[in-house]
Amino acid sequence: MCSLEDLKEQVSSNPGIRGIRKARLALELCRVGADSVPETRLRLAIGRMGLPEPALSYVVQDPTGWELAWPDMAFPRFKVAVNYDGRHHLDPRQRELDISRDESIVAIGWQSVTVTAGHVRTWGYDGCAHRVLDALVRAGWRIEG
């Protein structure tokens, strides 16, 4: 594990090594805050669609400042939260917590989009990104141009 700055330093200080072009391209796509490979793949699919850049490690708070949820990705301006729920979310206790999470943010006007491995198998990451697009459009986002 290393910081983004460490990665940038490695890439800039090794200009002639094999694979450096790919490393530069990958570095442009790196973001701090993703907890898993599937979250990153979903974020990249969202980016390929030209959607706004999601905030990572965002905390959804109620009007009093109480922390309600920590979605994997968020579009605060549009009040859209996105979660990739992996295998551990199938645990009954975790599932109850996830339902409470979603209900609490919906109660303050947010939309919640949950993506699972089953969704990815059915629609791929790009298809799952369309669900995020739908939520953003319902929240008022429009394609610029």
Coordinates of C-alpha atoms in Angstrom, one line a residue:
M1 CA 0.0 0.0 0.0
C2 CA 1.2 3.5 -0.8
S3 CA -0.2 7.0 -1.2
L4 CA -1.3 8.5 -4.4
E5 CA 1.7 10.9 -4.1
D6 CA 4.0 7.9 -3.9
L7 CA 2.5 6.4 -7.0
K8 CA 2.9 9.7 -8.9
E9 CA 6.5 9.9 -7.7
Q10 CA 7.2 6.3 -9.0
V11 CA 5.7 7.0 -12.4
S12 CA 7.5 10.4 -12.8
S13 CA 10.9 9.0 -11.7
N14 CA 10.8 6.0 -14.0
P15 CA 10.1 7.4 -17.5
G16 CA 11.7 4.7 -19.5
I17 CA 10.6 1.5 -17.9
R18 CA 8.4 -1.1 -19.5
G19 CA 4.7 -0.4 -19.0
I20 CA 5.1 3.3 -18.0
R21 CA 2.5 4.5 -20.6
K22 CA -0.1 2.2 -19.1
A23 CA 0.9 3.2 -15.6
R24 CA 0.4 6.9 -16.5
L25 CA -3.0 6.2 -17.9
A26 CA -4.0 4.1 -14.9
L27 CA -2.7 6.9 -12.6
E28 CA -5.1 9.3 -14.2
L29 CA -8.0 7.0 -13.2
C30 CA -6.9 6.4 -9.6
R31 CA -9.0 7.9 -6.8
V32 CA -8.5 7.6 -3.1
G33 CA -11.4 6.2 -1.2
A34 CA -12.6 3.1 -3.0
D35 CA -12.7 0.0 -0.8
S36 CA -12.8 -2.7 -3.5
V37 CA -12.1 -3.6 -7.1
P38 CA -15.8 -3.8 -8.0
E39 CA -16.4 -0.3 -6.6
T40 CA -13.6 1.0 -8.8
R41 CA -14.9 -0.9 -11.9
L42 CA -18.4 0.6 -11.3
R43 CA -16.9 4.1 -10.9
L44 CA -14.9 3.7 -14.1
A45 CA -18.1 2.6 -15.9
I46 CA -19.9 5.7 -14.5
G47 CA -17.0 7.8 -15.9
R48 CA -17.2 6.1 -19.4
M49 CA -20.9 7.2 -19.5
G50 CA -19.9 10.9 -19.0
L51 CA -21.6 11.1 -15.7
P52 CA -20.4 13.5 -13.0
E53 CA -17.4 12.3 -10.9
P54 CA -18.8 10.7 -7.7
A55 CA -17.4 11.6 -4.3
L56 CA -15.8 8.8 -2.5
S57 CA -15.8 8.4 1.3
Y58 CA -18.7 10.8 1.5
V59 CA -20.8 10.9 4.7
V60 CA -24.6 11.5 4.3
Q61 CA -25.9 13.5 7.2
D62 CA -29.3 14.5 8.3
P63 CA -30.1 18.2 8.8
T64 CA -28.9 18.1 12.4
G65 CA -25.5 16.7 11.3
W66 CA -26.2 13.1 12.4
E67 CA -24.2 10.7 10.2
L68 CA -26.7 8.4 8.5
A69 CA -24.7 6.6 5.9
W70 CA -21.3 6.2 4.3
P71 CA -22.0 5.2 0.7
D72 CA -19.3 3.8 -1.5
M73 CA -20.0 6.7 -3.9
A74 CA -22.2 9.8 -3.7
F75 CA -23.4 12.6 -5.9
P76 CA -24.1 15.1 -3.1
R77 CA -25.4 17.8 -5.4
F78 CA -28.1 15.4 -6.7
K79 CA -28.5 13.5 -3.4
V80 CA -27.8 10.1 -5.0
A81 CA -25.9 7.4 -3.0
V82 CA -24.4 4.4 -4.7
N83 CA -23.3 1.2 -3.0
Y84 CA -21.6 -2.0 -4.2
D85 CA -22.8 -4.6 -1.8
G86 CA -20.5 -7.6 -1.9
R87 CA -20.8 -11.0 -0.4
H88 CA -20.8 -10.0 3.2
H89 CA -23.9 -7.9 2.6
L90 CA -25.8 -11.3 2.3
D91 CA -25.4 -11.8 6.1
P92 CA -28.8 -11.3 7.7
R93 CA -27.6 -8.8 10.2
Q94 CA -25.7 -6.8 7.6
R95 CA -28.8 -6.9 5.3
E96 CA -30.8 -5.4 8.1
L97 CA -28.2 -2.6 8.5
D98 CA -28.3 -2.0 4.8
I99 CA -32.0 -1.7 4.7
S100 CA -31.9 0.8 7.6
R101 CA -29.1 2.7 5.7
D102 CA -31.2 3.0 2.6
E103 CA -34.4 3.9 4.4
S104 CA -32.7 6.6 6.5
I105 CA -31.2 8.4 3.5
V106 CA -34.4 8.1 1.5
A107 CA -36.3 9.8 4.4
I108 CA -34.1 12.9 3.9
G109 CA -34.6 13.1 0.2
W110 CA -31.7 11.0 -1.1
Q111 CA -31.9 8.2 -3.7
S112 CA -30.0 5.0 -3.1
V113 CA -28.7 2.7 -5.8
T114 CA -27.4 -0.6 -4.7
V115 CA -25.3 -2.8 -7.1
T116 CA -24.5 -6.5 -6.4
A117 CA -22.4 -9.1 -8.0
G118 CA -25.6 -10.6 -9.5
H119 CA -26.4 -7.2 -11.2
V120 CA -22.9 -7.1 -12.6
R121 CA -23.2 -10.7 -13.9
T122 CA -26.6 -9.8 -15.6
W123 CA -25.8 -6.4 -17.0
G124 CA -22.1 -5.8 -16.6
Y125 CA -20.7 -2.7 -15.0
D126 CA -21.8 -0.5 -17.9
G127 CA -25.4 -1.7 -17.5
C128 CA -25.2 -1.1 -13.7
A129 CA -23.9 2.4 -14.5
H130 CA -27.2 3.0 -16.3
R131 CA -29.0 2.6 -13.0
V132 CA -26.9 5.4 -11.6
L133 CA -27.7 7.5 -14.7
D134 CA -31.4 6.9 -14.2
A135 CA -31.2 8.0 -10.5
L136 CA -29.2 11.1 -11.5
V137 CA -31.7 12.1 -14.2
R138 CA -34.6 11.6 -11.7
A139 CA -32.6 13.9 -9.4
G140 CA -32.3 16.7 -12.0
W141 CA -29.0 16.0 -13.7
R142 CA -28.9 16.7 -17.4
I143 CA -26.4 15.8 -20.1
E144 CA -24.5 18.9 -20.9
G145 CA -23.8 19.8 -24.5

